[in-house]
Every structure is written in structure tokens, then in C-alpha cells.
Short mmCIF file of C-alpha atoms in Angstrom, two decimals:
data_model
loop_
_atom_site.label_atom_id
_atom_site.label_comp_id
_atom_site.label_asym_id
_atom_site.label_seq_id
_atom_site.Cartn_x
_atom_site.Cartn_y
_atom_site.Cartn_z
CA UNK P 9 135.86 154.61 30.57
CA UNK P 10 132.19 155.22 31.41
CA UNK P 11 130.46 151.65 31.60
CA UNK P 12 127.63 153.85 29.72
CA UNK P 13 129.79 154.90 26.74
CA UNK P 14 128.02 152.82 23.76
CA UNK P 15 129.72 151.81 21.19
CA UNK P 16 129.48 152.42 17.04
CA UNK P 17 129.07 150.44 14.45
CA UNK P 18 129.51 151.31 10.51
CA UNK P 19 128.69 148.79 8.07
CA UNK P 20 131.91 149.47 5.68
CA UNK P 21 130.35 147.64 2.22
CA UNK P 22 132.18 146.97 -0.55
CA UNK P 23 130.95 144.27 -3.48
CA UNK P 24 130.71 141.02 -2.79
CA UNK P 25 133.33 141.45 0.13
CA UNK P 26 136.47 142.82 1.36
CA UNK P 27 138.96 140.42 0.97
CA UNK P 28 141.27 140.30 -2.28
CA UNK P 29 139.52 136.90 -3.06
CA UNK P 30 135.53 137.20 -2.08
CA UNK P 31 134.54 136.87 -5.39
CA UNK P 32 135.83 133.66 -6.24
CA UNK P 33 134.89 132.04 -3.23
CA UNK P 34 132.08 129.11 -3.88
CA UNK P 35 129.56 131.36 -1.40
CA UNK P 36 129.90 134.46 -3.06
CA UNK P 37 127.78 135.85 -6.55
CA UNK P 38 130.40 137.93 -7.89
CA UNK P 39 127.64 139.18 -10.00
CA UNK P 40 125.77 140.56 -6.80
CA UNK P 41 128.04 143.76 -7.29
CA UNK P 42 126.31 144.65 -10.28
CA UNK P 43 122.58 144.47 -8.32
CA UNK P 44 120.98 147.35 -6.49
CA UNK P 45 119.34 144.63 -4.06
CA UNK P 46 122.43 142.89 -3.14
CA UNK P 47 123.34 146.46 -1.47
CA UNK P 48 119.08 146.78 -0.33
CA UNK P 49 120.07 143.69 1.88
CA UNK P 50 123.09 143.92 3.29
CA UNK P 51 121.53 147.98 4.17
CA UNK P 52 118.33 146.20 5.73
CA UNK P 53 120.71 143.52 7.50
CA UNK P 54 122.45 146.31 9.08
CA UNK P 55 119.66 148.53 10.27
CA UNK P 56 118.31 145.43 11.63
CA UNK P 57 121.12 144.99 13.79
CA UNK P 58 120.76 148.99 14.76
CA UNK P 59 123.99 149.49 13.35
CA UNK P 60 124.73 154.06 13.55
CA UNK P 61 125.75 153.87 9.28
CA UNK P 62 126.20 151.90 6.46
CA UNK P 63 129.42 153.13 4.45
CA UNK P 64 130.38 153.58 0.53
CA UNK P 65 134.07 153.82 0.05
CA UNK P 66 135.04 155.44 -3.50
CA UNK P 67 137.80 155.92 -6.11
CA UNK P 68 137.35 158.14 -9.26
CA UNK P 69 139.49 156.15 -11.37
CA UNK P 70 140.21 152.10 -11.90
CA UNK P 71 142.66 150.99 -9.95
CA UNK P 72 145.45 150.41 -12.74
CA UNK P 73 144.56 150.12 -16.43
CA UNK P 74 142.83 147.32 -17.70
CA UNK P 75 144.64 143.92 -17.66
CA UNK P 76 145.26 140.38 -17.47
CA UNK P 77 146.65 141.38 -13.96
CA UNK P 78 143.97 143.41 -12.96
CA UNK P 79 141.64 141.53 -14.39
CA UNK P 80 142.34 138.99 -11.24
CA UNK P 81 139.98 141.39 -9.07
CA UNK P 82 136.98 142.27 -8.31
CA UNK P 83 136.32 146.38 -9.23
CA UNK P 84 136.09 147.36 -5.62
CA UNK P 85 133.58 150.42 -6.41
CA UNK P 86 131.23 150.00 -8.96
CA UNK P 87 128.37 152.00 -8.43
CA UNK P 88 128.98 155.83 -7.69
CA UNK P 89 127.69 155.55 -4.06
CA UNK P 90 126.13 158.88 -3.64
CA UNK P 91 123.88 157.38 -6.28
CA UNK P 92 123.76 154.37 -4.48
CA UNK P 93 123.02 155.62 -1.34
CA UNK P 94 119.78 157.91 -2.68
CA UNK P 95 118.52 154.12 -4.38
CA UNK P 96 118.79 152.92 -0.81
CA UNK P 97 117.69 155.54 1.37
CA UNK P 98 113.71 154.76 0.63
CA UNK P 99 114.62 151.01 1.30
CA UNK P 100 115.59 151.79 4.88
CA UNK P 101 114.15 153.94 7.45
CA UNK P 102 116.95 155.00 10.51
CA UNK P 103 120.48 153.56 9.13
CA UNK P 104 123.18 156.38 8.63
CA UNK P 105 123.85 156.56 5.30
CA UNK P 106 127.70 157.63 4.55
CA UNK P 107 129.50 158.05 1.24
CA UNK P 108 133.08 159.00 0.48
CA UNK P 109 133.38 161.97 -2.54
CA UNK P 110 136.94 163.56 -3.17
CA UNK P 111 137.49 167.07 -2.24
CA UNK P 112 140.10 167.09 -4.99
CA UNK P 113 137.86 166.72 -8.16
CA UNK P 114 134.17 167.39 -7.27
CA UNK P 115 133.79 171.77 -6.92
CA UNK P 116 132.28 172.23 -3.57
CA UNK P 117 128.99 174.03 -4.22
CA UNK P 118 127.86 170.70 -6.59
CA UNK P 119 128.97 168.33 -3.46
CA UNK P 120 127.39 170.94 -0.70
CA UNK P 121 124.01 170.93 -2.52
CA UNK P 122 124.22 166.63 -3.70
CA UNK P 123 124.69 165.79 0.49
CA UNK P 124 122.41 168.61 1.48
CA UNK P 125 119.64 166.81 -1.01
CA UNK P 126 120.40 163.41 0.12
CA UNK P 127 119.87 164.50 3.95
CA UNK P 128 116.93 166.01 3.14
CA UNK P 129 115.42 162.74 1.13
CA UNK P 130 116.74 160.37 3.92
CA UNK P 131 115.05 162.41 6.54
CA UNK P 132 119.13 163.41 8.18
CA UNK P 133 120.65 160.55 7.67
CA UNK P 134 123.45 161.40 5.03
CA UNK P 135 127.39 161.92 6.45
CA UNK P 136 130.19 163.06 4.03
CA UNK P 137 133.69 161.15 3.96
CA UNK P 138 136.37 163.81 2.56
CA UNK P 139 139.16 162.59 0.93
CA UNK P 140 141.68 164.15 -1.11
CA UNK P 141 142.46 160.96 -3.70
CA UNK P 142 145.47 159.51 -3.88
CA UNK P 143 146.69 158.12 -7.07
CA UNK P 144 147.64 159.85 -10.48
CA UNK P 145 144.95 157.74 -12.14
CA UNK P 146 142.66 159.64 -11.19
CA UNK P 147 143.77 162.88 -11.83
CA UNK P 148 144.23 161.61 -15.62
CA UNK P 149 140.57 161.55 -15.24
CA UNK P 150 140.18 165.02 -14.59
CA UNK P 151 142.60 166.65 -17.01
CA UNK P 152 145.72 166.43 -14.65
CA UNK P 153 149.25 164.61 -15.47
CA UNK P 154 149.68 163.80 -11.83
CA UNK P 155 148.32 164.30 -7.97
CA UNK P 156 148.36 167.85 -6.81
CA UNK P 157 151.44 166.61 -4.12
CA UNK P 158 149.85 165.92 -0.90
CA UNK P 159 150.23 168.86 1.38
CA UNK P 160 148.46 170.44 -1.26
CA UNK P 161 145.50 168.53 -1.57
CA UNK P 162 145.43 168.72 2.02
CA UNK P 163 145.57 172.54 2.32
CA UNK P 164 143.08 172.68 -0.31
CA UNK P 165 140.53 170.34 1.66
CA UNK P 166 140.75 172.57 4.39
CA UNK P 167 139.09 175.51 2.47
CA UNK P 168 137.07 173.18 0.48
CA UNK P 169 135.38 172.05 3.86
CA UNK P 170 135.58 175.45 5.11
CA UNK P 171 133.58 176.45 1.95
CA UNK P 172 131.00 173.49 1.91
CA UNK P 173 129.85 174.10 5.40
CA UNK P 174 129.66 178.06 4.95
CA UNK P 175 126.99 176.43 2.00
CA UNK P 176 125.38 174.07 4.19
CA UNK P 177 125.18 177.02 6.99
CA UNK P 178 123.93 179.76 4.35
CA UNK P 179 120.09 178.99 5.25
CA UNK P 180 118.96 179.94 8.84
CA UNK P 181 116.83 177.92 11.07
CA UNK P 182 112.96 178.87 9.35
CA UNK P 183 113.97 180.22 6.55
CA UNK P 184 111.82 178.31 4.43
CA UNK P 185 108.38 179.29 4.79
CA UNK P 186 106.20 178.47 2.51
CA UNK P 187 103.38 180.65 3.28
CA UNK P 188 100.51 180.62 0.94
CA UNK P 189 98.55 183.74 2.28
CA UNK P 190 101.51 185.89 2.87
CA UNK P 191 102.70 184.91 -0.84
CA UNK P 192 105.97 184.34 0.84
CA UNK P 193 107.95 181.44 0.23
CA UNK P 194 111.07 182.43 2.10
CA UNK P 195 112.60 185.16 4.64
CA UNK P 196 115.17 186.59 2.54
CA UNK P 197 116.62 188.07 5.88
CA UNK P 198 117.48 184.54 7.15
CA UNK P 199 119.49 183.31 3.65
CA UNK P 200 122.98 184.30 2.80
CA UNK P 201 125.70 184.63 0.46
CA UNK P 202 128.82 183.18 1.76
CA UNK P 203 130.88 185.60 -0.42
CA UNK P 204 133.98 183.69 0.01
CA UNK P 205 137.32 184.16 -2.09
CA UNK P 206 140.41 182.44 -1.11
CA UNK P 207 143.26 180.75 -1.74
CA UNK P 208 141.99 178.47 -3.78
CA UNK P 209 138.14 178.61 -4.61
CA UNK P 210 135.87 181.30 -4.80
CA UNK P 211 132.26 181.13 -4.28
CA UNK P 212 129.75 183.55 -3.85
CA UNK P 213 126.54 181.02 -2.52
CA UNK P 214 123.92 180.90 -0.80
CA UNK P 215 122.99 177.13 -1.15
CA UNK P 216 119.71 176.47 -3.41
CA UNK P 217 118.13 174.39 -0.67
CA UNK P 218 117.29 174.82 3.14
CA UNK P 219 119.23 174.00 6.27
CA UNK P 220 118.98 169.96 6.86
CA UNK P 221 117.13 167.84 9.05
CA UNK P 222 120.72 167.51 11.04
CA UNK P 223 121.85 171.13 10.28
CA UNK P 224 124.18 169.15 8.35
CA UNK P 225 125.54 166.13 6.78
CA UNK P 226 128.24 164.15 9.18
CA UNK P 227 131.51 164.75 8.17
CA UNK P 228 133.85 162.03 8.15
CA UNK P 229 137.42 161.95 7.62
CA UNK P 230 139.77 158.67 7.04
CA UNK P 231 143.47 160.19 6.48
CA UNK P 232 145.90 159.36 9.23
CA UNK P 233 148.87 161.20 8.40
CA UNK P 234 149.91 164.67 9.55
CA UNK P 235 148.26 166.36 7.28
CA UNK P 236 145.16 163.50 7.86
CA UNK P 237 144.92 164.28 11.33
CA UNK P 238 145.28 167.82 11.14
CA UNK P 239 142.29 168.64 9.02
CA UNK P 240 140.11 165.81 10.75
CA UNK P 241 141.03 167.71 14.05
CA UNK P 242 139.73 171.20 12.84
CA UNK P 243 136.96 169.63 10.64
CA UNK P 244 136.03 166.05 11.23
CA UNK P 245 132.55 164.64 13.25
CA UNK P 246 133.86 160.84 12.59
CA UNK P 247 137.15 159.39 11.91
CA UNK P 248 138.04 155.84 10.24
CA UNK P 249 141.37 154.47 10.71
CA UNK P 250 143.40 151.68 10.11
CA UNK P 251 145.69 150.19 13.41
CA UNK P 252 147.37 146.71 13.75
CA UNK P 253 147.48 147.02 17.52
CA UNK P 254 145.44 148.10 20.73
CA UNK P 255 148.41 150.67 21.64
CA UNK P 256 149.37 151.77 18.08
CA UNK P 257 145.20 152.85 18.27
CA UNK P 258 145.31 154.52 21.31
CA UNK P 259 148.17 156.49 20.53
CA UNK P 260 146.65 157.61 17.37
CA UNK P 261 143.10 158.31 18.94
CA UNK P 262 144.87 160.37 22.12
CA UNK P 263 147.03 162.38 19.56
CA UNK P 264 143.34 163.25 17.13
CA UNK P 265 141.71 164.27 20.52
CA UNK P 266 144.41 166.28 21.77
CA UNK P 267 144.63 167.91 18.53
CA UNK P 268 141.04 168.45 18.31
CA UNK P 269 141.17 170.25 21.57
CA UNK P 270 144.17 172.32 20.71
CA UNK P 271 141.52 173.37 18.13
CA UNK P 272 138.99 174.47 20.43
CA UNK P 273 136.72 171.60 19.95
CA UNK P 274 135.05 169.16 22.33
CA UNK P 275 137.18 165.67 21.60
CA UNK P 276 134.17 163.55 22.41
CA UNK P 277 132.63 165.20 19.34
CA UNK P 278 135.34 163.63 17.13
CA UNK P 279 134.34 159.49 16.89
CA UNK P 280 137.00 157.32 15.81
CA UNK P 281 136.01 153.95 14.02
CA UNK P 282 139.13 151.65 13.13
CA UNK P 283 138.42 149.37 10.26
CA UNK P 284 138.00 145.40 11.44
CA UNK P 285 137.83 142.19 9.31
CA UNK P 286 135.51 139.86 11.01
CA UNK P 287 135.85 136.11 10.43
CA UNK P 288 133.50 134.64 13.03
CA UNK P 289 131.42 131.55 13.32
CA UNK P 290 130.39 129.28 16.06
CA UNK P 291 133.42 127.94 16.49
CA UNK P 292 136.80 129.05 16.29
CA UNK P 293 138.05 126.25 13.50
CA UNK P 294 134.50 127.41 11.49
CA UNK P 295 136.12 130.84 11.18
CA UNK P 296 139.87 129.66 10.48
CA UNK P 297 138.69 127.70 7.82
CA UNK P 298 136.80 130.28 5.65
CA UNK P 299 140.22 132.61 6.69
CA UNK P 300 142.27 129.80 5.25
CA UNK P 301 140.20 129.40 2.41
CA UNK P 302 140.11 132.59 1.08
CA UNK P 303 143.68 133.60 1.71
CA UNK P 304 144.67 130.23 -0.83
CA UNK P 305 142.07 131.55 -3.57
CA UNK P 306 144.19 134.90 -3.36
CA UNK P 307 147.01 134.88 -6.88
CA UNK P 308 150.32 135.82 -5.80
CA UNK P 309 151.14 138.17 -8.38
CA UNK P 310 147.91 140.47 -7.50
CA UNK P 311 149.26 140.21 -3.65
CA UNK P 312 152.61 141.74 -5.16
CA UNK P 313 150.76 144.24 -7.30
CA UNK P 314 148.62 145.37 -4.47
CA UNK P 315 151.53 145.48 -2.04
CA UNK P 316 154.23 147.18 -4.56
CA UNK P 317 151.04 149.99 -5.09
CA UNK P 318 151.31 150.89 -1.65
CA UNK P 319 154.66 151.07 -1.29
CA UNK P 320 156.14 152.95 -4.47
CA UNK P 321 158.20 150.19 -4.98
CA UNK P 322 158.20 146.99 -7.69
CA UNK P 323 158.39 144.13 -4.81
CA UNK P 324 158.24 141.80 -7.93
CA UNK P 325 162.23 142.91 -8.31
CA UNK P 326 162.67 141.61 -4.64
CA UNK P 327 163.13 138.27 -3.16
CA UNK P 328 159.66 137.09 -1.70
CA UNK P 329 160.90 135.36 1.54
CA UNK P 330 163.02 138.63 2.36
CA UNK P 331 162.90 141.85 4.08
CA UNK P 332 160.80 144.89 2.93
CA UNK P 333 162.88 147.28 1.16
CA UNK P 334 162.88 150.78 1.92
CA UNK P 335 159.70 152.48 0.03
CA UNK P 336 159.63 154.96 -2.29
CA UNK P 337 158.95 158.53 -1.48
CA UNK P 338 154.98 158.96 -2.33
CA UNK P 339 152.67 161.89 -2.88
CA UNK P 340 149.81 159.42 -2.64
CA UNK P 341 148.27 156.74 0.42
CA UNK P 342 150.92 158.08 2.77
CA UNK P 343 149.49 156.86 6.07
CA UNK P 344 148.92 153.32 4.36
CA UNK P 345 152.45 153.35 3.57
CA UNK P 346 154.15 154.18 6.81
CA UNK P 347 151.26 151.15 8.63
CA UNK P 348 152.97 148.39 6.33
CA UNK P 349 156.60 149.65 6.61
CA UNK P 350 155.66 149.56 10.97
CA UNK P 351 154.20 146.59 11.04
CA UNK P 352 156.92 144.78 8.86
CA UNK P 353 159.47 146.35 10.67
CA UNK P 354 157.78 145.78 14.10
CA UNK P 355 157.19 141.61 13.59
CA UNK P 356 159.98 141.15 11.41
CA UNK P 357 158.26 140.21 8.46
CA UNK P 358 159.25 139.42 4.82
CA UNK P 359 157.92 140.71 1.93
CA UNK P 360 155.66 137.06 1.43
CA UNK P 361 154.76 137.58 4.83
CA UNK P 362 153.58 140.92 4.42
CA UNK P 363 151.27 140.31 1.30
CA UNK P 364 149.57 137.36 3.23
CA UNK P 365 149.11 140.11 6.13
CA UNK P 366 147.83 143.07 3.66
CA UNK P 367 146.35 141.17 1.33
CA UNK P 368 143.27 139.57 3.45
CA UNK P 369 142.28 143.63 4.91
CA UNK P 370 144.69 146.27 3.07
CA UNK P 371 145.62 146.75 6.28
CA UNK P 372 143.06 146.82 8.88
CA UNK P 373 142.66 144.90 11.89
CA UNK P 374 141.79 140.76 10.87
CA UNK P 375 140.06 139.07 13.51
CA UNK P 376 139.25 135.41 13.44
CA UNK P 377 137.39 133.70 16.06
CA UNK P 378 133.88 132.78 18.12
CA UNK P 379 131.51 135.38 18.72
CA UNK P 380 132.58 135.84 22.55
CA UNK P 381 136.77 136.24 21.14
CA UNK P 382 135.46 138.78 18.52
CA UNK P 383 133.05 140.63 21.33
CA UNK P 384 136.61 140.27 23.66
CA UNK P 385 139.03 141.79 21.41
CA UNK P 386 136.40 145.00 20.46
CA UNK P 387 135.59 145.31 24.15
CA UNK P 388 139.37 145.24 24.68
CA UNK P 389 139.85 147.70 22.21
CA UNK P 390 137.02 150.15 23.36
CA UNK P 391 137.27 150.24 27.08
CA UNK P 392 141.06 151.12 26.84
CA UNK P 393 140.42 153.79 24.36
CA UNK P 394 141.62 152.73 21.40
CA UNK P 395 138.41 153.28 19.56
CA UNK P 396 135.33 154.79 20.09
CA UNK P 397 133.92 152.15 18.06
CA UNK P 398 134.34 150.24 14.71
CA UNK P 399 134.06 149.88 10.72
CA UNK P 400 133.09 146.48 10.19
CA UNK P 401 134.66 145.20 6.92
CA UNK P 402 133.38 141.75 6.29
CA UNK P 403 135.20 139.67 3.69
CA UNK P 404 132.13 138.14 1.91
CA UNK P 405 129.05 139.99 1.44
CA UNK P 406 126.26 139.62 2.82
CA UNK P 407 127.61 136.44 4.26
CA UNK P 408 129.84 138.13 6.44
CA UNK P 409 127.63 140.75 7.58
CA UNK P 410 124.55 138.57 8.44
CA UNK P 411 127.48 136.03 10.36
CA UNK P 412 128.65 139.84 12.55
CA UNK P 413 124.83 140.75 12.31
CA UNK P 414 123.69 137.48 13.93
CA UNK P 415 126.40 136.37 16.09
CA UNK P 416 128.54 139.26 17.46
CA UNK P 417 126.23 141.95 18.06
CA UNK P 418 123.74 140.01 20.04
CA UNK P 419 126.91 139.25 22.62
CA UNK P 420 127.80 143.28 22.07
CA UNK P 421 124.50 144.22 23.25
CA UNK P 422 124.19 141.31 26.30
CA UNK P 423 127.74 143.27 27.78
CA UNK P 424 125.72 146.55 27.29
CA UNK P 425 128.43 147.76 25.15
CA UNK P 426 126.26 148.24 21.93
CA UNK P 427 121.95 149.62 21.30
CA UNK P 428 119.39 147.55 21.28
CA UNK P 429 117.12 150.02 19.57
CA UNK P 430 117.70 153.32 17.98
CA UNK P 431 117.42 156.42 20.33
CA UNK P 432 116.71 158.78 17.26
CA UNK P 433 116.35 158.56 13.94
CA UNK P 434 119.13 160.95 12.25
CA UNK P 435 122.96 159.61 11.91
CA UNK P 436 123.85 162.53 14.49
CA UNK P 437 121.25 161.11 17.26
CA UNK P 438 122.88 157.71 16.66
CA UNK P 439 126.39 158.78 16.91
CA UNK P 440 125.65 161.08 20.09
CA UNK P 441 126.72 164.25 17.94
CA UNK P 442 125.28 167.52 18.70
CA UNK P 443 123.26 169.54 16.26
CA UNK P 444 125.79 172.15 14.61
CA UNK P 445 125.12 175.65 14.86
CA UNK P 446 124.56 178.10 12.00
CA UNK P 447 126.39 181.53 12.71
CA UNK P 448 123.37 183.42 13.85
CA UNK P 449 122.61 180.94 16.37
CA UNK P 450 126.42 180.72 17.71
CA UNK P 451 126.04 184.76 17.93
CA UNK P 452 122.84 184.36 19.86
CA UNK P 453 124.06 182.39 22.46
CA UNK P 454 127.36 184.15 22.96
#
């Protein structure tokens, strides 16, 4: 690797904090979540420390029905965060500002136009995280019994991207232009109707707004199974992932870029970003303890609940202290499913086991250590390959940001791994991406 690749960071926020059991921890508000400036700081926090994004995770439906059981967590998305993220664009000024919106329930034109506004009011800083949602909960929302199953959905994303760029694309460079004397406020020869009928939406455009200060919003993906990496390969700017292991994240980051490639695209246009849980403080017992201490607030039965979610399967039906059973055959977080099954199979790990694993970062890497071990392990990771950078998760917010934010990047930028300022001021300057082309300008230059 090129000592002069820099490394990205995203600022993945959620609440009061990542872990199962932030909000009953003596350091955390759990009313914060409620509070537009709780999110102001932890965005200023992160700009501060030149992070490339802050990012909004989403679900369009509770996670379960209300309950005493459910009750035992914090409501991981609150706020809708495309709203959230137009509150906080005026309160920052460069920061990368990245929301997730299903491609399942939201018709394309309203989510081509709410992006293409929100790049234009943040001056280009606005990226889009596709999903396809997961979970028949939400689909009750939306007038479905269940899922669509999840080839489907993920055919179906493929056009709906397909669609929402042909939108974002449907205003040429100058076509806006606003001239007073000519009484001429835009070149009708330079805007288009995208005309486009297929198999599954049909939209006749153009968009109601101009081309963006980055030509267009980011896109981001953050599925990891077949179907996951296939339509981040032919659509996807920036991937997040979750990986246990250096080698289980190099393997997945060589097979996106090889796929990308097979699609005709430039692989060092495609950024992957695993998800890491950061427990740091000056000293490694410092960090340990707050691991400890949040990991004993967390109620067993919500670790089985959680758990048994993933995997299709009642765990509650199983003995705690023995092996995973097989799972269930599921139309929903595929990719989540087969990382749990791997890692319990791979480490030999019962069911108890497992939960304490899961529990603390659904998944994601957990690091716990000094600044220089945390700086060491996403060195580690980035020089070998395994990531082109990271999504920091921290499990108490803003605690755990400001700790990452104060601690670990100053070491990241002393090893000349990470900024010290930002080069540009849209998210596509601070990710390195070029600016995409609109279909004139790719026939010009041919």
C-alpha cells in the first residue's frame, strides 16, 4: 500500500451510544436522544477532528412491538435523519453528511429530489446509504404482510438506483441560468426527461432542481451478501461492512473490488469502511473497565432477543452455555446472519458466549485498548487492505466520540495515516471521489 493512501473516517451516530446498554450507564443522558444539540455536538466534535462524514443509520419501523422486553432498550433511531441531517447541516461547515433511506418504501423521484435538496443546502456534502430493509415490521408499515423476499428487494434496488441517478443526472452542467435580461431562467436544451419504464418503476422526470454541488449525492451501500455486494459493485461510491477479522476483511474488500472491476469501474472509486467499537482511554485497564461495565448493565433476556432476531431462531428454547443451533432460513439481515453463525462456528462459541460477543457491537469489530493499540490494530487493518478506512461506532455518545476524537486521531494523524485539515469542502473531495459525469459530458469526452 501507498504510504500516501489516507485513511477515512465516518462518525457512525446513534443516541446516546452504540452499545445495548449506553443508556443506563451513570455517564450517559439517555434523554440526550431526544435533543437536536446532543447530535449539533457530537457533528461539531467530528468535523473538528476532520473526520470525511458523520452517519445516520435508519429503520422504518420499531424494532419489535412495544413491550416490557423491548422496553429494556434504548429506540436506536429516533429522529428521521434526513431531517436530522438538514437541522445540522447549518451547524457545521465541511463534515459529510450521510443518511440511510430504504429503497424498498420511499418512491425514488421523492428520495432523488430530498438528497438532491440537502446537497444543495449543505453546499455538497449529502451521501445516500441504500438499503433494502429487512424485517416484516416494516413492511406492516407500508401496507405489506411481509418483506418482498430478498433477491427481490435487491433486484428492485438496482433499478431504483438506476432510476434515482438518471434524476439526479436529468439537469446538465449550466442549466440553470437565471438570467434577468434575457428573461431566461433555464436552457430547456440542457434538462431532460428520463422517460424510464421498467421492470418495476416507471418515471417520466426530469428532477425539479439543478445538478448538485457534487454532481451528486455519495452513494453508500452496507449489504454484504451476494446480492449486497453485487449491487454495491455496479452502484456503490462507499461501502460499510461488518468483519470480525483482518483476513475475513480482506477477503471481502478483494472480492467488492474485483467485482467492481468486472463491472467496468475503477475499484479505488469504491471505499470500504468496516464498522469499529472503540473503547479507548489512557490506559489499557481505563478502557477494560468502561467495556466491563457496560457489558454487566446489559439484561440477558434482551441479549437473547437481539441474538434469536438475527438468527430466525428462539435461542431462549436452547441451552445458554451450548452450541449455536443451526439458523433459520431468513428473507431478512442475511449477511448479519451468516457473520454470527462464522464466527461461532470459527471460535467455538456457545450461544452465552455469542450474546456477550454480539451484544456489545451487533457484530462489528470491538476494540479495547490505549490510543497507540487502537491506532495499531486500524493501521494493521488498513495497510494490509482490509479497509480503506473505518465507521467509528462509539458505545457512549458523545463520550466516546470526544475519547476517539481526542486520543486516537491525534496518533492517526502523527503516523500520517489520517488529514490534518480538509483538502476540500464537499464529501467527494474528502473521500478522494471523482466528480460523476452527466451523459452529455461522458459523450463529450468519448
Amino acid at each position: 500500500m501507498a504510504r500516501d493512501r489516507q485513511m477515512r473516517l465516518g462518525a457512525f451516530l446513534m443516541g446516546v451510544g452504540h452499545h445495548a446498554a449506553a443508556w443506563l450507564h451513570p455517564s450517559a443522558d439517555p434523554r440526550a436522544l431526544t435533543r437536536l444539540g446532543h447530535y449539533a455536538h457530537q457533528a461539531q466534535v467530528a468535523e473538528a477532528a476532520k473526520f470525511d462524514a458523520i452517519f445516520f443509520a435508519d429503520n422504518v419501523a420499531m424494532l419489535g412491538p412495544p413491550s416490557e422486553l423491548g422496553a429494556l432498550a434504548a429506540l436506536p433511531y429516533y429522529f428521521e435523519p434526513l431531517s436530522l441531517l438538514a437541522a445540522l447541516a447549518p451547524q457545521t461547515e465541511r463534515i459529510g453528511l450521510v443518511a440511510t433511506v430504504s429503497a424498498t418504501y420511499l418512491p425514488p423521484y421523492h428520495l432523488a429530489r430530498k438528497f438532491a435538496s440537502l446537497d444543495h443546502l449543505s453546499g455538497g456534502r449529502a451521501g445516500w446509504n441504500c438499503v433494502t430493509s429487512g424485517s416484516d415490521a416494516e413492511a406492516h408499515n407500508f401496507g405489506l404482510d411481509h418483506q418482498y423476499e430478498h433477491a427481490h428487494r435487491y433486484a428492485r434496488a438496482g433499478e431504483y438506483v438506476d432510476v434515482v441517478k438518471a434524476l439526479w443526472n436529468s439537469w446538465d452542467e449550466g442549466a440553470l441560468i437565471a438570467d434577468q435580461q434575457a428573461r431566461r431562467f433555464y436552457d430547456p436544451a440542457r434538462i431532460h426527461r428520463i422517460d424510464h419504464e421498467g421492470q418495476f418503476f416507471k418515471v417520466a422526470g426530469p428532477l425539479q432542481l439543478d445538478r448538485t454541488p457534487q454532481g451528486h449525492p455519495v452513494i453508500v451501500q452496507a449489504g454484504s451478501s451476494d446480492d449486497g455486494i453485487t449491487l454495491a459493485a455496479a452502484t456503490a461510491e462507499l461501502v460499510f461492512t461488518a468483519q470480525q477479522s483482518r483476513e475475513d476483511a480482506i477477503a471481502f474488500r478483494t472480492r467488492l473490488r474485483a467485482a467492481a472491476s468486472a463491472n467496468g469501474r475503477d475499484p479505488d472509486e469504491l471505499l470500504v469502511l468496516p464498522g469499529i467499537m472503540p473503547f479507548v482511554a489512557e490506559t489499557r485497564e481505563k478502557a477494560q473497565q468502561l467495556h466491563d461495565e457496560l457489558l454487566a448493565l446489559v439484561d440477558p433476556r434482551l441479549g437473547i432477543g437481539f441474538v434469536s432476531g438475527l438468527m430466525g431462531t428462539d435461542l431462549s428454547q436452547y441451552p445458554l452455555d451450548g452450541p449455536l443451533p443451526e439458523p433459520a432460513s431468513t428473507q431478512g439481515w442475511q449477511s448479519r446472519q451468516k457473520l454470527l453463525v462464522d464466527t461461532a462456528r470459527a471460535e467455538g462459541l456457545s450461544i452465552r458466549q455469542l450474546i456477550a460477543r454480539i451484544i456489545t457491537a451487533r457484530g462489528h469489530k470491538t476494540v479495547v485498548g490505549t490510543p497507540g493499540e487502537t491506532a495499531d490494530l486500524l493501521e494493521d487493518w488498513f495497510t494490509a487492505g482490509a479497509a480503506d478506512g473505518f465507521n467509528i461506532m462509539p458505545p457512549i455518545l458523545p463520550q466516546g466520540l470526544e475519547a476517539f476524537a481526542e486520543l486516537v486521531v491525534p496518533e492517526l494523524q502523527r503516523r500520517g495515516l489520517f488529514r490534518t485539515e480538509y483538502a476540500g469542502r464537499t464529501l467527494r473531495d474528502h473521500l478522494g471521489l471523482p466528480l460523476p459525469q452527466t451523459p452529455a459530458l461522458a459523450a463529450a469526452a468519448e
